Amino acid sequence: MKTKKVMDFRKEIKRRILVLDGAKGTMLQELGLPPGGLPEELNISRPELVAKVHRAYLEAGAEIMVTNSFGGNRVKLSQYGLTGKLEEINRKSVEIAREAIGKENSLVSASIGPTGKFVEPLGELTFNEAVEIYTEQARALLAGGADLFHLETFLDIRELKAAVIAVRSLTRKPIVAMMTFSAGDRSVLGTPPEAAAIILDSLGVEVIGSNCGHGPKDMLEILRRMSSFTHRPLIFQANAGLPVLKNGATVYPAAPEEMAAVVPEAYALGVRVLGGCCGTNPRHIQKIAEAVKKLKSPAGARRVVSGLKMASRTRFLVISRDQGPLLAGSRINPTGKKLLSEELAREEFNEVRQEARKQEEEGADLLDVNVGIKGSTDHSRLMEKAIFAVNQASTLPVLIDSPDPRVIEAGLRAADGKALINSTSADRARLSEILKLARRYGAAVVGITLDGKGIPEEPEGRLRLARRIKSYFRRHDFPAEDLIIDPVVLTVSAAPDGPQATLKSLSLIRKRLRLPVILGVDNVSFGLPERSTLNAHFLAMVLAQGAEVFFGNPANRETQGALAAARLLLGQDPAAGRYLRFFAGNREETKNQDVFYRYLASGEKDRLNEEVKRLIGSGSEPLRVVEEKLLPAMKELGDRFGRNEIFLPQVMLAAEAMASALEMVERHLPAEKTARKRKIILATVEGDIHDLGKNLVGAVLKANGFQVIDLGKSVPAKKILETARSEKAEVVGLSALMTTTIGRMEEVVKLLREQGVKAVTAVGGAVVNDEYARKIGADIYAKDAIEASERIKASLNK
């Protein structure tokens, strides 16, 4: 008797859509999981219930079953006292799914979800700790026999990167990686779909996409934006619409037919795995499976932007012939900079933050980061902290600049997005070291035309080394799009023929190897007078030869003028828009920006405190500093957040800096003038263990001068009542993320009213909306931390 082969995931997704299962939480609750209970615990206490859900989806037509292990990491399990059961819970999740669906024509995908903590510098969880946490969970899932991995519902691209690295360190089995996007089509931390696609593609996962957060139509738009920046297959895992209140219950409105209707368009976009998230059930999956069977081949391949793609957490760019020349700001380099060198030696990073912010405002497209000071300093630690500082102060992608692979790795671990390693020579040992790092962390590489014999004088010699670098990477399956060549600029004072050799090398590399080029233009003038004039003229020659990126000082107007003119003359500035803006002087002038806003926005706590102290020392009343300087700056930051000009990481850093400044103000107040802080109680309702949103609200409220009493998560209504009474709180803020716990909010609001507590009640969370808030009698609904702060202040001021 012939043994049937197990489905080959990688082969199947090249030719058709594989049908995934749907949501499990609601079905498990209907089968006996108590509200607020941990679904993963059922793997060891009631495995037959989990198996029943898997079989229901199998009968509906699902080919891939996702394990009941989403919250199976040690951080989540510790909240239920189940850390000691981690291996068993995860291993059993795979075994239950496998036994329920069999081995033929179906696959088991091991679910891994976020820890619920922010990775540093936004939180206390280090990147290495995150990798360890996910490695532990992935090892247990592999022990159960998982066919592939399902990394889902991640809000932080950096945490998702840690999960990918963890899984890939253990196995070559396929990885499906998904981000969750909020209203405005960015993740909670500000990552757009394009940046997510670029970063995940560079990490080498098999399938990229999104789950949760949106209904089917909005999910299509997210995947459409992703599809333009990756050739990889996509996954579509939408909710059954957005939750609405119906007859007192939260429901997801999208019918099975509505979910199935998007299948043809999703297929044309490149979707090759399709299933459901919150609110979906076997009926939705059945209709999806029926629609998949009726599919015809999509008309033509999707169009993907070509070029070297880079991304930070919140921005992305493409280095290519078509996109025009880009400027890499080069001022974060201690060479010849006494102040920066002294700060780095003390492990202080105010100057790094300031240079990052200023170079972005002055027009840089990327930022080069070098921390190579002399001495026995730990350069790896310096690079990590410097990249943290740059990520905090700027939205630009970064180049990690060091000759030491250990320092480069520290920078890659710290970088939010897809970075560029600067650089590798053509020596095989160096190529091998850099290739390993680029693969592990999903980075692009600068290849410099240098080997053990030095820099060839002749252009053909530099071309030969560039070809050697390209061939090495190609033999090791590293994408050519992720390589850019530096043919080296030598100073004209020491090598009179050097600039001509560089220009010829540039032309040969671009034409014969079809690789982009990056150059340190300012090197040409070293040791000569009037450097900026020489640099600007050489830049014009370099750009005429087609160089894609150059290192330079964004503050130099001659350089910026040459760049603006080159873009116009090369046809890369339609209607001369950028050229006219530059010479009309309409660029943002940092000197006119409020210093309090600048320091808040970049999280420069020390400098903000110094400015507060200076004003108070010069005679300003402490409370007037708060009212006239700090609070208006915080409001401006909130307004810019509302306009999507800045994102949550900046808000979190600003809140921390603001809280520190307020503490300093208090220390300068006489006891009798110390302002009484208005008390606010925050709690996640009973049965709900999600607290990220609540914690963010708390941080912003503290920054606005409130005393926040955080009761934590899964807090009983009675405890909230008792605390509100004893603390005489003016506001009670409630959070819920789960449809099964949202009803607890009504219990709390009703109890407070019945017991005569007159506090303002504020509610929020992923499943909460304004309609629900009104129905349960809450005074305030807020969709995010900034809105919560503004509405609470407005309510209390009434």
Tab-separated table of C-alpha atoms in Angstrom, residues 10-303:
chain	number	residue	atom	x	y	z
A	10	ARG	CA	6.750	25.808	-0.074
A	11	LYS	CA	5.708	24.094	-3.303
A	12	GLU	CA	1.987	24.558	-2.769
A	13	ILE	CA	2.109	28.310	-2.155
A	14	LYS	CA	3.847	28.786	-5.494
A	15	ARG	CA	0.790	27.562	-7.351
A	16	ARG	CA	-2.362	28.133	-5.308
A	17	ILE	CA	-4.029	29.463	-2.157
A	18	LEU	CA	-3.908	27.279	0.945
A	19	VAL	CA	-6.941	27.659	3.217
A	20	LEU	CA	-6.227	28.476	6.854
A	21	ASP	CA	-8.547	27.982	9.813
A	22	GLY	CA	-10.345	30.777	11.714
A	23	ALA	CA	-10.803	32.117	15.247
A	24	LYS	CA	-10.836	29.698	18.181
A	25	GLY	CA	-11.434	31.772	21.315
A	26	THR	CA	-15.213	32.151	21.004
A	27	MET	CA	-15.678	28.494	20.083
A	28	LEU	CA	-13.600	27.390	23.078
A	29	GLN	CA	-15.692	29.604	25.358
A	30	GLU	CA	-18.855	28.044	23.984
A	31	LEU	CA	-17.341	24.669	24.840
A	32	GLY	CA	-16.508	25.622	28.430
A	33	LEU	CA	-13.547	28.019	28.613
A	34	PRO	CA	-14.473	30.579	31.301
A	35	PRO	CA	-14.308	34.319	30.429
A	36	GLY	CA	-10.768	35.519	31.039
A	37	GLY	CA	-9.472	31.950	31.120
A	38	LEU	CA	-6.294	30.965	29.321
A	39	PRO	CA	-7.090	29.014	26.115
A	40	GLU	CA	-3.632	27.399	26.101
A	41	GLU	CA	-4.301	25.759	29.484
A	42	LEU	CA	-6.950	23.603	27.792
A	43	ASN	CA	-4.144	21.802	25.937
A	44	ILE	CA	-3.399	19.937	29.172
A	45	SER	CA	-6.715	20.075	31.061
A	46	ARG	CA	-9.324	19.604	28.273
A	47	PRO	CA	-7.498	18.622	25.060
A	48	GLU	CA	-10.695	17.140	23.611
A	49	LEU	CA	-12.227	20.642	23.408
A	50	VAL	CA	-9.291	21.993	21.410
A	51	ALA	CA	-9.405	18.942	19.120
A	52	LYS	CA	-13.119	19.517	18.519
A	53	VAL	CA	-12.446	23.036	17.248
A	54	HIS	CA	-9.669	21.785	14.934
A	55	ARG	CA	-11.955	19.087	13.485
A	56	ALA	CA	-14.711	21.636	12.856
A	57	TYR	CA	-12.333	23.721	10.742
A	58	LEU	CA	-11.003	20.639	8.961
A	59	GLU	CA	-14.555	19.685	7.975
A	60	ALA	CA	-15.114	23.266	6.774
A	61	GLY	CA	-12.214	22.945	4.320
A	62	ALA	CA	-9.176	24.306	6.178
A	63	GLU	CA	-5.862	22.812	5.075
A	64	ILE	CA	-3.657	24.515	7.665
A	65	MET	CA	-4.522	24.243	11.344
A	66	VAL	CA	-3.017	26.837	13.675
A	67	THR	CA	-2.131	25.511	17.123
A	68	ASN	CA	-3.669	26.689	20.386
A	69	SER	CA	-0.373	28.217	21.549
A	70	PHE	CA	-0.676	31.939	20.775
A	71	GLY	CA	0.016	32.945	24.398
A	72	GLY	CA	2.346	30.052	25.138
A	73	ASN	CA	5.442	32.115	25.915
A	74	ARG	CA	6.861	32.333	29.440
A	75	VAL	CA	5.785	35.954	29.946
A	76	LYS	CA	2.108	35.221	29.284
A	77	LEU	CA	2.090	31.863	31.083
A	78	SER	CA	3.686	33.375	34.187
A	79	GLN	CA	0.575	35.515	34.669
A	80	TYR	CA	-1.357	32.288	35.288
A	81	GLY	CA	1.365	30.492	37.243
A	82	LEU	CA	1.964	28.096	34.347
A	83	THR	CA	5.597	28.780	33.447
A	84	GLY	CA	6.546	25.273	34.580
A	85	LYS	CA	4.070	23.834	32.067
A	86	LEU	CA	5.443	25.744	29.063
A	87	GLU	CA	7.010	22.783	27.290
A	88	GLU	CA	3.949	20.583	27.801
A	89	ILE	CA	1.419	23.238	26.781
A	90	ASN	CA	3.222	24.035	23.532
A	91	ARG	CA	4.160	20.480	22.611
A	92	LYS	CA	0.620	19.282	23.276
A	93	SER	CA	-0.854	22.083	21.156
A	94	VAL	CA	0.868	20.607	18.089
A	95	GLU	CA	0.076	17.007	19.004
A	96	ILE	CA	-3.622	17.786	19.521
A	97	ALA	CA	-3.872	19.491	16.134
A	98	ARG	CA	-2.002	16.704	14.379
A	99	GLU	CA	-4.139	13.963	15.908
A	100	ALA	CA	-7.338	15.862	15.092
A	101	ILE	CA	-6.601	16.453	11.409
A	102	GLY	CA	-4.274	13.612	10.435
A	103	LYS	CA	-1.103	13.770	8.367
A	104	GLU	CA	-2.473	13.736	4.823
A	105	ASN	CA	-3.304	16.904	2.878
A	106	SER	CA	-3.098	19.133	5.933
A	107	LEU	CA	-0.471	21.023	7.902
A	108	VAL	CA	-0.028	22.143	11.487
A	109	SER	CA	1.227	25.719	11.921
A	110	ALA	CA	2.641	26.576	15.339
A	111	SER	CA	1.177	29.832	16.655
A	112	ILE	CA	3.471	32.323	18.407
A	113	GLY	CA	2.149	35.669	19.619
A	114	PRO	CA	3.642	38.748	21.308
A	115	THR	CA	4.777	38.809	24.927
A	116	GLY	CA	2.687	41.856	25.776
A	117	LYS	CA	5.823	43.805	26.709
A	118	PHE	CA	7.683	46.481	24.780
A	119	VAL	CA	11.246	45.778	23.695
A	120	GLU	CA	13.863	48.300	24.834
A	121	PRO	CA	14.297	51.213	24.625
A	122	LEU	CA	10.490	51.522	24.656
A	123	GLY	CA	10.237	48.930	27.427
A	124	GLU	CA	12.331	46.836	29.772
A	125	LEU	CA	12.481	43.655	27.675
A	126	THR	CA	15.867	43.420	25.932
A	127	PHE	CA	16.114	42.147	22.378
A	128	ASN	CA	18.217	39.185	23.510
A	129	GLU	CA	15.635	38.309	26.190
A	130	ALA	CA	12.900	38.396	23.554
A	131	VAL	CA	14.930	36.029	21.349
A	132	GLU	CA	15.423	33.673	24.331
A	133	ILE	CA	11.699	33.715	25.165
A	134	TYR	CA	10.702	32.820	21.614
A	135	THR	CA	13.476	30.257	21.232
A	136	GLU	CA	12.144	28.448	24.304
A	137	GLN	CA	8.595	28.384	22.937
A	138	ALA	CA	9.647	27.427	19.402
A	139	ARG	CA	11.752	24.534	20.708
A	140	ALA	CA	8.721	23.077	22.496
A	141	LEU	CA	6.556	23.496	19.388
A	142	LEU	CA	9.157	21.715	17.276
A	143	ALA	CA	9.192	18.877	19.793
A	144	GLY	CA	5.501	18.411	19.041
A	145	GLY	CA	6.185	18.126	15.309
A	146	ALA	CA	5.078	21.489	13.879
A	147	ASP	CA	5.159	21.741	10.067
A	148	LEU	CA	5.601	25.519	9.974
A	149	PHE	CA	5.400	28.576	12.231
A	150	HIS	CA	2.652	31.174	12.491
A	151	LEU	CA	3.938	34.445	14.012
A	152	GLU	CA	0.803	36.541	14.436
A	153	THR	CA	-0.741	39.730	15.856
A	154	PHE	CA	2.578	41.519	16.447
A	155	LEU	CA	2.366	45.258	17.095
A	156	ASP	CA	6.122	45.873	17.353
A	157	ILE	CA	8.208	45.079	14.272
A	158	ARG	CA	11.291	44.695	16.441
A	159	GLU	CA	9.646	42.071	18.645
A	160	LEU	CA	8.516	40.231	15.514
A	161	LYS	CA	12.114	40.370	14.254
A	162	ALA	CA	13.230	38.728	17.525
A	163	ALA	CA	10.651	35.960	17.040
A	164	VAL	CA	11.807	35.292	13.464
A	165	ILE	CA	15.459	35.142	14.540
A	166	ALA	CA	14.553	32.746	17.365
A	167	VAL	CA	12.677	30.322	15.126
A	168	ARG	CA	15.268	30.489	12.363
A	169	SER	CA	18.040	29.661	14.870
A	170	LEU	CA	16.360	26.292	15.444
A	171	THR	CA	14.924	25.223	12.107
A	172	ARG	CA	14.567	25.883	8.380
A	173	LYS	CA	10.854	25.101	8.498
A	174	PRO	CA	8.653	27.756	6.855
A	175	ILE	CA	7.750	30.925	8.756
A	176	VAL	CA	4.595	32.955	8.229
A	177	ALA	CA	5.037	36.432	9.777
A	178	MET	CA	2.244	38.939	10.358
A	179	MET	CA	1.845	42.443	11.740
A	180	THR	CA	-1.399	43.909	13.045
A	181	PHE	CA	-2.269	47.399	11.822
A	182	SER	CA	-4.561	49.909	13.500
A	183	ALA	CA	-6.752	52.694	12.189
A	184	GLY	CA	-4.710	54.818	9.819
A	185	ASP	CA	-3.066	51.658	8.460
A	186	ARG	CA	-0.047	51.754	10.732
A	187	SER	CA	0.836	49.505	13.627
A	188	VAL	CA	0.379	50.850	17.151
A	189	LEU	CA	4.061	51.880	17.085
A	190	GLY	CA	3.746	53.610	13.717
A	191	THR	CA	4.999	51.000	11.223
A	192	PRO	CA	3.348	51.266	7.758
A	193	PRO	CA	2.639	48.110	5.702
A	194	GLU	CA	5.420	48.933	3.219
A	195	ALA	CA	8.092	49.116	5.933
A	196	ALA	CA	6.823	45.886	7.515
A	197	ALA	CA	7.026	44.123	4.146
A	198	ILE	CA	10.584	45.363	3.530
A	199	ILE	CA	11.813	44.311	6.986
A	200	LEU	CA	10.145	40.885	6.976
A	201	ASP	CA	11.261	40.160	3.414
A	202	SER	CA	14.857	40.861	4.409
A	203	LEU	CA	14.583	38.343	7.262
A	204	GLY	CA	13.845	35.582	4.771
A	205	VAL	CA	10.421	34.459	5.995
A	206	GLU	CA	8.364	32.449	3.527
A	207	VAL	CA	5.062	34.336	3.799
A	208	ILE	CA	4.359	37.958	4.817
A	209	GLY	CA	1.086	39.606	5.724
A	210	SER	CA	-1.328	40.865	8.315
A	211	ASN	CA	-3.921	39.515	10.708
A	212	CYS	CA	-6.524	41.028	13.017
A	213	GLY	CA	-7.249	44.748	13.338
A	214	HIS	CA	-9.285	45.065	10.110
A	215	GLY	CA	-12.193	43.620	8.171
A	216	PRO	CA	-11.783	42.030	4.725
A	217	LYS	CA	-11.888	45.190	2.580
A	218	ASP	CA	-9.425	47.178	4.664
A	219	MET	CA	-7.139	44.142	4.906
A	220	LEU	CA	-7.014	44.039	1.103
A	221	GLU	CA	-5.697	47.598	1.044
A	222	ILE	CA	-2.972	46.765	3.582
A	223	LEU	CA	-1.861	43.779	1.509
A	224	ARG	CA	-1.987	45.828	-1.680
A	225	ARG	CA	0.547	48.203	-0.129
A	226	MET	CA	2.700	45.310	1.064
A	227	SER	CA	2.589	43.561	-2.295
A	228	SER	CA	4.427	46.407	-4.028
A	229	PHE	CA	7.498	45.899	-1.825
A	230	THR	CA	7.997	42.141	-1.748
A	231	HIS	CA	7.932	39.212	-4.151
A	232	ARG	CA	7.066	36.826	-1.329
A	233	PRO	CA	3.644	35.163	-1.033
A	234	LEU	CA	1.190	36.995	1.201
A	235	ILE	CA	-1.192	35.874	3.941
A	236	PHE	CA	-4.674	37.356	4.409
A	237	GLN	CA	-6.204	36.793	7.846
A	238	ALA	CA	-8.843	39.457	8.453
A	239	ASN	CA	-11.449	39.789	11.157
A	240	ALA	CA	-15.098	39.276	10.248
A	241	GLY	CA	-15.419	43.042	10.084
A	242	LEU	CA	-14.948	45.489	12.947
A	243	PRO	CA	-16.797	44.705	16.202
A	244	VAL	CA	-20.152	46.414	16.794
A	245	LEU	CA	-22.609	46.432	19.657
A	246	LYS	CA	-25.791	44.425	19.016
A	247	ASN	CA	-28.403	43.595	21.627
A	248	GLY	CA	-25.913	44.331	24.375
A	249	ALA	CA	-23.210	42.079	22.951
A	250	THR	CA	-20.123	42.752	20.834
A	251	VAL	CA	-20.350	40.986	17.467
A	252	TYR	CA	-18.378	40.888	14.224
A	253	PRO	CA	-20.726	41.752	11.341
A	254	ALA	CA	-19.073	40.354	8.196
A	255	ALA	CA	-21.018	37.392	6.841
A	256	PRO	CA	-19.204	34.329	5.429
A	257	GLU	CA	-20.121	35.449	1.893
A	258	GLU	CA	-18.505	38.852	2.471
A	259	MET	CA	-15.251	37.211	3.551
A	260	ALA	CA	-15.313	34.900	0.541
A	261	ALA	CA	-15.968	37.756	-1.885
A	262	VAL	CA	-12.410	39.104	-1.508
A	263	VAL	CA	-10.729	35.829	-2.511
A	264	PRO	CA	-10.199	36.619	-6.253
A	265	GLU	CA	-8.719	40.059	-5.563
A	266	ALA	CA	-6.550	38.704	-2.770
A	267	TYR	CA	-5.227	36.007	-5.110
A	268	ALA	CA	-4.344	38.622	-7.730
A	269	LEU	CA	-2.364	40.558	-5.098
A	270	GLY	CA	-0.223	37.511	-4.348
A	271	VAL	CA	-2.103	36.051	-1.368
A	272	ARG	CA	-1.329	32.338	-1.065
A	273	VAL	CA	-2.548	31.653	2.480
A	274	LEU	CA	-6.048	32.797	3.383
A	275	GLY	CA	-8.082	32.315	6.542
A	276	GLY	CA	-9.854	34.227	9.284
A	277	CYS	CA	-9.153	35.980	12.551
A	278	CYS	CA	-11.480	37.424	15.221
A	279	GLY	CA	-15.171	36.799	14.650
A	280	THR	CA	-14.712	34.106	11.992
A	281	ASN	CA	-15.973	30.548	12.433
A	282	PRO	CA	-16.179	27.341	10.358
A	283	ARG	CA	-18.949	28.831	8.204
A	284	HIS	CA	-16.623	31.643	7.106
A	285	ILE	CA	-13.848	29.167	6.312
A	286	GLN	CA	-16.238	26.938	4.372
A	287	LYS	CA	-17.239	29.825	2.103
A	288	ILE	CA	-13.603	30.859	1.677
A	289	ALA	CA	-12.650	27.283	0.724
A	290	GLU	CA	-15.472	27.156	-1.831
A	291	ALA	CA	-14.322	30.459	-3.352
A	292	VAL	CA	-10.714	29.224	-3.535
A	293	LYS	CA	-11.789	26.151	-5.525
A	294	LYS	CA	-13.403	28.384	-8.141
A	295	LEU	CA	-10.294	30.510	-8.683
A	296	LYS	CA	-8.707	30.970	-12.071
A	297	SER	CA	-5.103	32.041	-12.602
A	298	PRO	CA	-4.617	35.769	-11.869
A	299	ALA	CA	-3.992	38.051	-14.836
A	300	GLY	CA	-0.262	38.768	-14.851
A	301	ALA	CA	2.333	38.959	-12.097
A	302	ARG	CA	2.141	41.722	-9.509
A	303	ARG	CA	4.407	44.724	-9.916
